[in-house]
Coordinates of N, CA and C in Angstrom, one line a residue:
X1 N -93.6 -135.1 -69.9 CA -93.6 -134.1 -70.9 C -93.9 -132.7 -70.4
X2 N -93.2 -131.7 -70.8 CA -93.4 -130.3 -70.3 C -94.2 -129.5 -71.3
X3 N -95.0 -128.6 -70.8 CA -95.9 -127.7 -71.6 C -95.2 -126.4 -71.6
X4 N -94.8 -125.9 -72.9 CA -94.1 -124.7 -73.1 C -95.1 -123.5 -73.0
X5 N -94.8 -122.6 -72.1 CA -95.6 -121.4 -72.0 C -94.6 -120.2 -72.0
X6 N -94.6 -119.5 -73.1 CA -93.7 -118.4 -73.3 C -92.2 -118.7 -73.0
X7 N -91.8 -119.9 -73.3 CA -90.4 -120.3 -73.1 C -90.2 -121.1 -71.8
X8 N -91.1 -121.1 -70.9 CA -90.9 -121.8 -69.6 C -91.7 -123.1 -69.8
X9 N -91.0 -124.2 -69.5 CA -91.6 -125.6 -69.6 C -92.1 -126.0 -68.3
X10 N -93.5 -126.2 -68.2 CA -94.1 -126.7 -67.0 C -94.4 -128.2 -67.0
X11 N -94.1 -128.9 -65.9 CA -94.4 -130.3 -65.8 C -95.9 -130.5 -65.7
X12 N -96.5 -131.3 -66.5 CA -97.9 -131.5 -66.6 C -98.3 -132.6 -65.6
X13 N -98.4 -132.2 -64.3 CA -98.7 -133.1 -63.2 C -99.8 -132.6 -62.3
X14 N -100.4 -133.5 -61.5 CA -101.3 -133.2 -60.5 C -100.5 -132.9 -59.2
X15 N -101.1 -132.5 -58.1 CA -100.4 -132.3 -56.9 C -99.9 -133.6 -56.4
X16 N -100.7 -134.7 -56.4 CA -100.2 -136.0 -55.9 C -99.0 -136.5 -56.7
X17 N -99.1 -136.3 -58.0 CA -98.0 -136.7 -58.9 C -96.7 -135.9 -58.6
X18 N -96.9 -134.6 -58.3 CA -95.7 -133.8 -58.0 C -95.1 -134.2 -56.7
X19 N -95.9 -134.5 -55.7 CA -95.4 -134.9 -54.4 C -94.6 -136.3 -54.5
X20 N -95.2 -137.2 -55.3 CA -94.6 -138.5 -55.5 C -93.2 -138.3 -56.2
X21 N -93.2 -137.4 -57.2 CA -91.9 -137.1 -57.8 C -90.9 -136.5 -56.9
X22 N -91.4 -135.5 -56.0 CA -90.6 -134.9 -55.1 C -89.9 -135.9 -54.1
X23 N -90.7 -136.9 -53.7 CA -90.2 -137.9 -52.8 C -89.1 -138.8 -53.5
X24 N -89.4 -139.1 -54.8 CA -88.4 -139.8 -55.5 C -87.1 -139.1 -55.7
X25 N -87.2 -137.8 -56.0 CA -86.0 -137.0 -56.2 C -85.2 -136.9 -54.9
X26 N -86.0 -136.8 -53.8 CA -85.3 -136.6 -52.5 C -84.4 -137.8 -52.2
X27 N -84.8 -139.0 -52.7 CA -84.1 -140.2 -52.4 C -83.2 -140.7 -53.6
X28 N -83.0 -139.8 -54.5 CA -82.2 -140.1 -55.7 C -80.8 -139.4 -55.5
X29 N -79.8 -140.1 -55.8 CA -78.4 -139.5 -55.6 C -78.3 -138.2 -56.3
X30 N -77.7 -137.2 -55.6 CA -77.4 -135.9 -56.2 C -78.4 -134.9 -55.6
X31 N -78.2 -133.6 -56.0 CA -79.1 -132.5 -55.6 C -80.1 -132.2 -56.7
X32 N -81.3 -132.0 -56.3 CA -82.4 -131.7 -57.2 C -83.1 -130.5 -56.7
X33 N -83.8 -129.7 -57.6 CA -84.5 -128.6 -57.1 C -85.8 -128.4 -57.9
X34 N -86.8 -127.8 -57.1 CA -88.2 -127.7 -57.6 C -88.5 -126.2 -57.6
X35 N -89.1 -125.7 -58.7 CA -89.5 -124.3 -58.8 C -91.0 -124.2 -59.0
X36 N -91.6 -123.1 -58.7 CA -93.1 -122.9 -58.7 C -93.4 -121.6 -59.4
X37 N -93.2 -121.4 -60.7 CA -93.4 -120.1 -61.3 C -94.9 -119.8 -61.4
X38 N -95.1 -118.5 -61.3 CA -96.4 -117.9 -61.6 C -96.3 -117.0 -62.8
X39 N -97.3 -116.3 -63.3 CA -97.1 -115.5 -64.5 C -96.1 -114.4 -64.3
X40 N -96.0 -113.8 -63.1 CA -95.0 -112.8 -62.9 C -93.6 -113.3 -63.1
X41 N -93.3 -114.6 -62.7 CA -92.0 -115.1 -62.8 C -91.7 -115.5 -64.3
X42 N -92.8 -115.9 -65.0 CA -92.6 -116.2 -66.4 C -92.2 -114.9 -67.1
X43 N -92.8 -113.8 -66.8 CA -92.4 -112.5 -67.4 C -91.0 -112.1 -67.0
X44 N -90.6 -112.4 -65.8 CA -89.2 -112.1 -65.4 C -88.2 -112.9 -66.3
X45 N -88.6 -114.2 -66.5 CA -87.8 -115.1 -67.4 C -87.6 -114.6 -68.8
X46 N -88.7 -113.9 -69.3 CA -88.6 -113.4 -70.7 C -87.5 -112.3 -70.8
X47 N -87.2 -111.6 -69.6 CA -86.2 -110.5 -69.6 C -84.9 -110.9 -69.1
X48 N -84.8 -112.1 -68.4 CA -83.6 -112.6 -67.7 C -83.3 -114.0 -68.2
X49 N -82.3 -114.1 -69.1 CA -82.0 -115.4 -69.7 C -81.5 -116.3 -68.6
X50 N -80.7 -115.8 -67.7 CA -80.2 -116.7 -66.6 C -81.4 -117.3 -65.8
X51 N -82.4 -116.5 -65.5 CA -83.6 -117.0 -64.8 C -84.3 -118.0 -65.6
X52 N -84.4 -117.8 -66.9 CA -85.1 -118.7 -67.8 C -84.3 -120.1 -67.8
X53 N -83.0 -120.0 -67.9 CA -82.3 -121.3 -67.9 C -82.3 -122.0 -66.6
X54 N -82.4 -121.2 -65.5 CA -82.4 -121.8 -64.2 C -83.8 -122.5 -63.9
X55 N -84.9 -121.8 -64.3 CA -86.2 -122.4 -64.2 C -86.3 -123.6 -65.0
X56 N -85.9 -123.6 -66.2 CA -86.1 -124.7 -67.1 C -85.1 -125.9 -66.7
X57 N -84.1 -125.5 -66.0 CA -83.1 -126.5 -65.5 C -83.6 -127.3 -64.3
X58 N -84.7 -126.9 -63.7 CA -85.2 -127.5 -62.5 C -85.7 -128.9 -62.8
X59 N -85.6 -129.8 -61.8 CA -86.1 -131.1 -61.9 C -87.6 -131.2 -61.9
X60 N -88.3 -130.2 -61.4 CA -89.7 -130.2 -61.3 C -90.2 -128.7 -61.4
X61 N -91.0 -128.4 -62.4 CA -91.5 -127.0 -62.6 C -93.0 -127.1 -62.5
X62 N -93.5 -126.5 -61.4 CA -94.9 -126.6 -61.1 C -95.6 -125.3 -61.4
X63 N -96.9 -125.4 -61.9 CA -97.7 -124.2 -62.3 C -98.3 -123.6 -61.0
X64 N -97.7 -122.6 -60.4 CA -98.2 -122.1 -59.2 C -99.4 -121.1 -59.4
X65 N -99.4 -120.4 -60.4 CA -100.5 -119.4 -60.6 C -101.6 -119.8 -61.5
X66 N -102.8 -119.3 -61.2 CA -104.0 -119.6 -62.1 C -103.8 -119.0 -63.5
X67 N -103.0 -117.9 -63.6 CA -102.8 -117.4 -64.9 C -102.0 -118.3 -65.8
X68 N -101.2 -119.2 -65.2 CA -100.4 -120.2 -66.0 C -101.4 -121.2 -66.5
X69 N -102.4 -121.6 -65.7 CA -103.4 -122.5 -66.2 C -104.2 -121.9 -67.3
X70 N -104.6 -120.7 -67.2 CA -105.4 -120.0 -68.3 C -104.5 -119.9 -69.5
X71 N -103.2 -119.6 -69.3 CA -102.3 -119.4 -70.5 C -102.1 -120.7 -71.2
X72 N -102.0 -121.8 -70.5 CA -101.9 -123.2 -71.1 C -103.1 -123.5 -72.0
X73 N -104.3 -123.2 -71.4 CA -105.5 -123.5 -72.2 C -105.6 -122.6 -73.4
X74 N -105.3 -121.3 -73.3 CA -105.3 -120.5 -74.5 C -104.4 -120.9 -75.6
X75 N -103.3 -121.6 -75.2 CA -102.3 -122.1 -76.2 C -102.7 -123.5 -76.7
X76 N -103.8 -124.0 -76.2 CA -104.2 -125.3 -76.7 C -103.4 -126.5 -76.1
X77 N -102.7 -126.2 -75.0 CA -101.9 -127.3 -74.4 C -102.2 -127.3 -72.9
X78 N -103.4 -127.6 -72.5 CA -103.8 -127.5 -71.1 C -103.0 -128.3 -70.1
X79 N -102.8 -127.8 -68.9 CA -102.2 -128.5 -67.8 C -103.2 -129.2 -67.0
X80 N -102.8 -130.3 -66.3 CA -103.8 -131.1 -65.5 C -104.5 -130.3 -64.4
X81 N -103.6 -129.5 -63.7 CA -104.2 -128.7 -62.6 C -103.1 -127.7 -62.1
X82 N -103.6 -126.7 -61.4 CA -102.7 -125.8 -60.7 C -102.1 -126.5 -59.5
X83 N -100.8 -126.3 -59.3 CA -100.1 -126.9 -58.1 C -99.4 -125.8 -57.4
X84 N -100.1 -125.2 -56.4 CA -99.5 -124.1 -55.6 C -98.3 -124.6 -54.8
X85 N -97.3 -123.8 -54.8 CA -96.1 -124.2 -54.1 C -96.4 -124.5 -52.6
X86 N -97.2 -123.7 -52.0 CA -97.5 -123.9 -50.5 C -98.2 -125.2 -50.3
X87 N -99.1 -125.6 -51.2 CA -99.8 -126.9 -51.1 C -98.8 -128.1 -51.4
X88 N -97.9 -127.9 -52.3 CA -96.9 -128.9 -52.6 C -96.1 -129.1 -51.3
X89 N -95.6 -128.0 -50.7 CA -94.8 -128.1 -49.5 C -95.5 -128.8 -48.4
X90 N -96.8 -128.5 -48.2 CA -97.6 -129.1 -47.1 C -97.7 -130.6 -47.3
X91 N -98.0 -131.0 -48.5 CA -98.2 -132.4 -48.8 C -96.9 -133.1 -48.7
X92 N -95.8 -132.5 -49.1 CA -94.5 -133.1 -49.0 C -94.1 -133.3 -47.6
X93 N -94.4 -132.3 -46.7 CA -94.1 -132.4 -45.3 C -94.9 -133.6 -44.6
X94 N -96.1 -133.8 -45.1 CA -96.9 -134.9 -44.5 C -96.2 -136.2 -44.8
X95 N -95.7 -136.3 -46.1 CA -95.0 -137.6 -46.4 C -93.7 -137.7 -45.7
X96 N -93.0 -136.6 -45.6 CA -91.7 -136.6 -44.9 C -91.8 -136.9 -43.4
X97 N -92.9 -136.5 -42.8 CA -93.2 -136.8 -41.4 C -93.3 -138.3 -41.1
X98 N -93.9 -139.0 -42.1 CA -94.1 -140.4 -42.0 C -92.8 -141.2 -41.9
X99 N -91.7 -140.6 -42.5 CA -90.4 -141.3 -42.5 C -89.4 -140.6 -41.6
X100 N -89.9 -139.6 -40.9 CA -88.9 -138.8 -40.0 C -87.8 -138.1 -40.8
X101 N -88.1 -137.6 -42.0 CA -87.1 -136.9 -42.8 C -86.8 -135.6 -42.2
X102 N -85.6 -135.1 -42.5 CA -85.1 -133.8 -41.9 C -85.4 -132.7 -42.9
X103 N -85.8 -131.5 -42.4 CA -86.1 -130.3 -43.2 C -85.3 -129.1 -42.7
X104 N -84.7 -128.3 -43.6 CA -84.1 -127.1 -43.2 C -84.9 -125.9 -43.8
X105 N -85.1 -124.9 -43.0 CA -85.9 -123.7 -43.5 C -84.9 -122.5 -43.7
X106 N -84.9 -122.0 -44.9 CA -84.0 -120.9 -45.2 C -84.8 -119.7 -45.8
X107 N -84.7 -118.6 -45.2 CA -85.4 -117.4 -45.7 C -86.1 -116.5 -44.7
X108 N -86.7 -115.5 -45.2 CA -87.6 -114.6 -44.4 C -86.7 -113.7 -43.5
X109 N -87.4 -112.9 -42.7 CA -86.8 -112.0 -41.7 C -86.2 -112.8 -40.6
X110 N -85.2 -112.3 -39.8 CA -84.7 -113.0 -38.7 C -85.9 -113.4 -37.7
X111 N -85.9 -114.6 -37.2 CA -86.9 -115.1 -36.3 C -88.1 -115.7 -36.9
X112 N -88.3 -115.4 -38.2 CA -89.5 -116.0 -38.8 C -89.4 -117.5 -39.1
X113 N -88.2 -117.9 -39.6 CA -88.0 -119.3 -39.8 C -88.1 -120.2 -38.6
X114 N -87.6 -119.6 -37.4 CA -87.7 -120.4 -36.2 C -89.1 -120.5 -35.7
X115 N -89.9 -119.4 -35.9 CA -91.3 -119.5 -35.5 C -92.0 -120.5 -36.4
X116 N -91.7 -120.5 -37.7 CA -92.3 -121.4 -38.6 C -92.0 -122.9 -38.2
X117 N -90.7 -123.1 -37.8 CA -90.3 -124.4 -37.4 C -91.1 -124.9 -36.3
X118 N -91.4 -124.1 -35.3 CA -92.2 -124.5 -34.1 C -93.6 -124.9 -34.5
X119 N -94.2 -124.1 -35.4 CA -95.5 -124.4 -35.8 C -95.6 -125.7 -36.7
X120 N -94.6 -125.8 -37.6 CA -94.6 -127.0 -38.5 C -94.4 -128.3 -37.7
X121 N -93.5 -128.2 -36.7 CA -93.3 -129.5 -36.0 C -94.5 -129.9 -35.2
X122 N -95.3 -128.9 -34.8 CA -96.6 -129.2 -34.1 C -97.6 -129.8 -35.0
X123 N -97.6 -129.2 -36.2 CA -98.6 -129.6 -37.2 C -98.3 -131.0 -37.8
X124 N -97.0 -131.3 -38.0 CA -96.6 -132.5 -38.6 C -95.7 -133.3 -37.7
X125 N -96.3 -134.0 -36.8 CA -95.5 -134.9 -35.8 C -94.7 -135.9 -36.6
X126 N -93.4 -136.0 -36.3 CA -92.5 -136.9 -37.0 C -91.6 -136.1 -37.9
X127 N -92.0 -134.9 -38.4 CA -91.2 -134.1 -39.2 C -90.0 -133.5 -38.3
X128 N -88.8 -133.6 -38.8 CA -87.7 -133.1 -38.1 C -87.2 -131.8 -38.8
X129 N -87.3 -130.7 -38.1 CA -86.7 -129.5 -38.5 C -85.3 -129.4 -38.0
X130 N -84.3 -129.7 -38.9 CA -83.0 -129.8 -38.4 C -82.2 -128.5 -38.4
X131 N -82.8 -127.4 -38.9 CA -82.1 -126.2 -38.9 C -82.8 -125.1 -39.6
X132 N -82.5 -123.8 -39.3 CA -83.1 -122.6 -39.9 C -82.1 -121.6 -40.1
X133 N -82.4 -120.7 -41.0 CA -81.5 -119.5 -41.3 C -82.3 -118.5 -42.0
X134 N -82.2 -117.2 -41.5 CA -82.9 -116.1 -42.2 C -82.4 -115.9 -43.6
X135 N -83.1 -115.0 -44.3 CA -82.7 -114.7 -45.7 C -81.8 -113.5 -45.8
X136 N -81.4 -112.9 -44.7 CA -80.6 -111.7 -44.7 C -79.2 -112.0 -44.5
X137 N -78.6 -112.6 -45.5 CA -77.1 -113.0 -45.5 C -76.4 -112.4 -46.7
X138 N -75.1 -112.2 -46.5 CA -74.4 -111.6 -47.6 C -73.5 -112.6 -48.4
X139 N -73.1 -113.6 -47.6 CA -72.2 -114.7 -48.2 C -72.9 -116.0 -48.2
X140 N -72.8 -116.8 -49.3 CA -73.5 -118.1 -49.3 C -72.7 -119.1 -48.5
X141 N -71.4 -119.0 -48.4 CA -70.6 -120.1 -47.8 C -71.1 -120.5 -46.4
X142 N -71.2 -119.6 -45.5 CA -71.6 -120.0 -44.1 C -73.0 -120.6 -44.1
X143 N -73.9 -120.2 -45.0 CA -75.2 -120.7 -45.0 C -75.2 -122.2 -45.6
X144 N -74.4 -122.3 -46.6 CA -74.3 -123.7 -47.2 C -73.7 -124.6 -46.2
X145 N -72.7 -124.2 -45.5 CA -72.1 -125.0 -44.5 C -73.0 -125.4 -43.4
X146 N -73.9 -124.4 -43.0 CA -74.9 -124.7 -41.9 C -75.8 -125.8 -42.4
X147 N -76.2 -125.7 -43.6 CA -77.2 -126.7 -44.2 C -76.5 -128.1 -44.2
X148 N -75.3 -128.1 -44.8 CA -74.6 -129.3 -44.9 C -74.4 -130.0 -43.5
X149 N -74.0 -129.2 -42.5 CA -73.8 -129.7 -41.2 C -75.1 -130.3 -40.6
X150 N -76.3 -129.7 -40.9 CA -77.5 -130.1 -40.4 C -78.0 -131.4 -41.1
X151 N -77.5 -131.7 -42.3 CA -77.8 -132.9 -43.1 C -79.3 -133.1 -43.3
X152 N -80.0 -132.1 -43.9 CA -81.4 -132.3 -44.1 C -81.6 -133.1 -45.4
X153 N -82.8 -133.7 -45.5 CA -83.2 -134.4 -46.8 C -83.7 -133.3 -47.8
X154 N -84.3 -132.3 -47.2 CA -85.0 -131.2 -48.0 C -84.7 -129.9 -47.4
X155 N -84.5 -128.9 -48.3 CA -84.4 -127.5 -47.9 C -85.5 -126.6 -48.6
X156 N -86.3 -125.9 -47.8 CA -87.2 -124.9 -48.3 C -86.4 -123.6 -48.4
X157 N -86.3 -123.1 -49.7 CA -85.5 -121.9 -49.9 C -86.5 -120.8 -50.3
X158 N -86.6 -119.8 -49.3 CA -87.6 -118.8 -49.5 C -86.9 -117.4 -49.5
X159 N -86.3 -117.1 -50.7 CA -85.6 -115.9 -50.8 C -86.2 -115.0 -51.9
X160 N -87.3 -115.4 -52.4 CA -88.0 -114.6 -53.5 C -87.4 -114.9 -54.8
X161 N -88.2 -114.9 -55.8 CA -87.8 -115.2 -57.2 C -87.3 -114.0 -58.0
X162 N -86.3 -114.2 -58.8 CA -85.6 -115.4 -59.2 C -84.4 -115.7 -58.3
X163 N -84.2 -114.9 -57.3 CA -83.0 -115.1 -56.4 C -82.9 -116.5 -55.9
X164 N -84.0 -117.0 -55.4 CA -84.0 -118.4 -54.8 C -83.7 -119.5 -55.8
X165 N -84.2 -119.3 -57.0 CA -84.0 -120.3 -58.0 C -82.5 -120.4 -58.4
X166 N -81.9 -119.2 -58.6 CA -80.5 -119.1 -58.9 C -79.6 -119.6 -57.8
X167 N -80.1 -119.4 -56.5 CA -79.3 -119.8 -55.4 C -79.3 -121.4 -55.3
X168 N -80.5 -122.0 -55.6 CA -80.6 -123.4 -55.5 C -79.7 -124.1 -56.6
X169 N -79.8 -123.5 -57.8 CA -79.0 -124.1 -58.9 C -77.5 -124.0 -58.6
X170 N -77.1 -122.9 -58.0 CA -75.6 -122.7 -57.7 C -75.2 -123.5 -56.5
X171 N -76.0 -123.5 -55.5 CA -75.5 -124.0 -54.2 C -76.0 -125.4 -53.8
X172 N -77.0 -125.9 -54.6 CA -77.7 -127.1 -54.2 C -76.7 -128.3 -54.0
X173 N -75.8 -128.6 -54.9 CA -74.9 -129.7 -54.7 C -74.1 -129.6 -53.4
X174 N -73.6 -128.4 -53.1 CA -72.8 -128.2 -51.9 C -73.5 -128.3 -50.6
X175 N -74.8 -128.2 -50.6 CA -75.6 -128.3 -49.4 C -75.7 -129.8 -48.9
X176 N -75.5 -130.7 -49.8 CA -75.7 -132.1 -49.5 C -77.1 -132.6 -49.4
X177 N -78.1 -131.7 -49.6 CA -79.5 -132.1 -49.5 C -79.9 -132.7 -50.8
X178 N -80.9 -133.6 -50.7 CA -81.4 -134.3 -51.9 C -82.3 -133.5 -52.7
X179 N -83.1 -132.6 -52.0 CA -84.1 -131.8 -52.7 C -84.2 -130.4 -52.1
X180 N -84.2 -129.4 -53.0 CA -84.4 -128.0 -52.6 C -85.6 -127.5 -53.3
X181 N -86.5 -126.7 -52.5 CA -87.7 -126.2 -53.1 C -87.8 -124.7 -52.9
X182 N -88.0 -124.0 -54.0 CA -88.2 -122.6 -53.9 C -89.6 -122.2 -53.6
X183 N -89.8 -121.5 -52.5 CA -91.2 -121.2 -52.0 C -91.5 -119.8 -51.7
X184 N -90.7 -118.8 -52.2 CA -91.1 -117.4 -52.0 C -91.4 -117.1 -50.6
X185 N -92.6 -116.6 -50.3 CA -93.0 -116.1 -49.0 C -93.7 -117.1 -48.1
X186 N -93.5 -118.4 -48.4 CA -94.2 -119.4 -47.6 C -93.9 -119.4 -46.1
X187 N -92.6 -119.1 -45.8 CA -92.3 -119.1 -44.4 C -93.1 -118.1 -43.6
X188 N -93.4 -117.0 -44.2 CA -94.3 -116.0 -43.5 C -95.6 -116.6 -43.2
X189 N -96.2 -117.4 -44.1 CA -97.4 -118.1 -43.9 C -97.3 -119.2 -42.8
X190 N -96.3 -120.0 -43.0 CA -96.0 -121.1 -42.0 C -95.8 -120.6 -40.6
X191 N -95.2 -119.4 -40.5 CA -95.0 -118.9 -39.1 C -96.2 -118.2 -38.5
X192 N -97.2 -117.9 -39.3 CA -98.4 -117.2 -38.8 C -98.3 -115.7 -39.0
X193 N -97.2 -115.2 -39.5 CA -97.0 -113.8 -39.7 C -97.9 -113.3 -40.8
X194 N -98.2 -114.1 -41.8 CA -99.1 -113.7 -42.9 C -100.2 -114.8 -43.0
X195 N -101.4 -114.4 -43.2 CA -102.5 -115.3 -43.4 C -102.7 -115.6 -44.9
X196 N -102.9 -116.8 -45.2 CA -103.2 -117.2 -46.6 C -104.6 -116.7 -46.9
X197 N -104.9 -116.5 -48.2 CA -106.2 -116.1 -48.6 C -107.3 -117.1 -48.2
X198 N -108.5 -116.6 -47.9 CA -109.6 -117.5 -47.5 C -109.8 -118.6 -48.6
X199 N -110.4 -119.7 -48.2 CA -110.5 -120.8 -49.0 C -111.3 -120.5 -50.3
X200 N -112.3 -119.6 -50.2 CA -113.0 -119.3 -51.4 C -112.1 -118.6 -52.5
X201 N -111.2 -117.8 -52.1 CA -110.3 -117.2 -53.0 C -109.3 -118.2 -53.6
X202 N -108.9 -119.2 -52.7 CA -108.0 -120.2 -53.2 C -108.7 -121.1 -54.3
X203 N -109.9 -121.5 -54.0 CA -110.6 -122.4 -55.0 C -110.8 -121.7 -56.3
X204 N -111.0 -120.4 -56.3 CA -111.2 -119.6 -57.5 C -109.9 -119.2 -58.2
X205 N -108.8 -119.5 -57.5 CA -107.5 -119.0 -58.1 C -107.3 -117.5 -58.0
X206 N -107.9 -116.9 -56.9 CA -107.9 -115.5 -56.8 C -107.0 -115.0 -55.6
X207 N -106.1 -115.8 -55.2 CA -105.2 -115.5 -54.1 C -104.5 -114.2 -54.4
X208 N -104.1 -114.0 -55.7 CA -103.5 -112.7 -56.1 C -104.3 -111.5 -55.8
X209 N -105.6 -111.6 -56.0 CA -106.6 -110.5 -55.7 C -106.6 -110.3 -54.2
X210 N -106.6 -111.3 -53.4 CA -106.7 -111.1 -52.0 C -105.4 -110.4 -51.5
X211 N -104.3 -110.8 -52.1 CA -103.0 -110.1 -51.7 C -103.0 -108.7 -52.1
X212 N -103.6 -108.4 -53.3 CA -103.7 -107.0 -53.7 C -104.6 -106.2 -52.8
X213 N -105.7 -106.7 -52.4 CA -106.6 -106.0 -51.6 C -106.0 -105.7 -50.2
X214 N -105.2 -106.7 -49.7 CA -104.5 -106.5 -48.4 C -103.4 -105.5 -48.5
X215 N -102.8 -105.5 -49.7 CA -101.6 -104.7 -49.9 C -101.6 -104.0 -51.3
X216 N -102.3 -102.9 -51.4 CA -102.5 -102.2 -52.7 C -101.2 -101.8 -53.4
X217 N -100.1 -101.7 -52.6 CA -98.8 -101.3 -53.2 C -98.3 -102.4 -54.1
X218 N -98.9 -103.6 -54.1 CA -98.4 -104.6 -55.0 C -99.0 -104.5 -56.5
X219 N -99.7 -103.4 -56.7 CA -100.3 -103.2 -58.0 C -99.3 -103.3 -59.2
X220 N -98.1 -102.7 -58.9 CA -97.1 -102.8 -60.0 C -96.8 -104.2 -60.4
X221 N -96.6 -105.0 -59.4 CA -96.3 -106.4 -59.7 C -97.5 -107.2 -60.3
X222 N -98.7 -106.8 -59.9 CA -99.8 -107.5 -60.4 C -100.1 -107.2 -61.8
X223 N -99.6 -106.1 -62.3 CA -99.8 -105.7 -63.7 C -99.1 -106.7 -64.7
X224 N -98.2 -107.5 -64.1 CA -97.5 -108.6 -64.9 C -98.5 -109.6 -65.4
X225 N -99.6 -109.8 -64.7 CA -100.6 -110.8 -65.1 C -101.3 -110.4 -66.4
X226 N -101.9 -109.2 -66.6 CA -102.5 -108.9 -67.9 C -101.4 -108.9 -69.0
X227 N -100.2 -108.5 -68.6 CA -99.1 -108.5 -69.6 C -98.8 -109.9 -70.1
X228 N -98.8 -110.8 -69.1 CA -98.5 -112.2 -69.4 C -99.6 -112.8 -70.4
X229 N -100.9 -112.4 -70.1 CA -101.9 -112.9 -70.9 C -101.9 -112.3 -72.3
X230 N -101.5 -111.1 -72.4 CA -101.3 -110.5 -73.7 C -100.2 -111.2 -74.5
X231 N -99.1 -111.5 -73.8 CA -98.0 -112.2 -74.5 C -98.5 -113.6 -74.9
X232 N -99.3 -114.3 -74.1 CA -99.8 -115.6 -74.4 C -100.7 -115.5 -75.7
X233 N -101.5 -114.5 -75.8 CA -102.4 -114.3 -76.9 C -101.5 -114.1 -78.2
X234 N -100.5 -113.3 -78.0 CA -99.5 -113.1 -79.1 C -98.9 -114.4 -79.6
X235 N -98.5 -115.2 -78.6 CA -97.9 -116.5 -78.9 C -98.9 -117.4 -79.6
X236 N -100.1 -117.4 -79.2 CA -101.2 -118.2 -79.8 C -101.3 -117.8 -81.3
X237 N -101.3 -116.5 -81.5 CA -101.4 -116.1 -82.9 C -100.2 -116.6 -83.8
X238 N -99.0 -116.6 -83.2 CA -97.8 -117.1 -83.9 C -97.9 -118.6 -84.2
X239 N -98.5 -119.3 -83.3 CA -98.6 -120.8 -83.4 C -99.6 -121.2 -84.5
X240 N -100.5 -120.4 -84.8 CA -101.6 -120.7 -85.7 C -101.1 -120.6 -87.2

């Protein structure tokens, strides 16, 4: 059952449940995709109907941001827990490594995916990185063909939202992969180019604050969080 927050339906799952479902989808016939919206993406969906349909059409919709968790509580429909995309990806790779599953990395600047591949293969022995491609491409066709030729079980699509979600919905079946996961800037973290927030920030759900402190120019994007909460409060009033 999904929890509706401003039109976006979030799967009410724990991290362990999400990973188990991801593994099931990976081995189910057809192409499936996972999305990890935060409050900023929910606000984008309110203004972009195609993005809304794409997010809600995903096989697994995970609550990435702490604001989503607060929003669900305010609406009286709490979610079990926050499931950050990066933690979902890490747990999924641990499971994939056990079975020697293949992974394709798509996105980021030229060279970043390759660097991430080296680090991930060292961290997860048994994981097979079968291919990489940067996110700076103009035509989908050659990228789709590269993925299909590499025959991965999973593709991490890191093109930024909502581009990556729309890309997965459009091209997923043609890639031949069982599961595609939209992960924003995760390749920058996996490559070591960007450091994730300290654990204390992570536990408090304040990774957004750490990113803002490191990069004040993000203030415009961060203003989506209070706007999201205002919209949630308005929705709560309508539901009463």
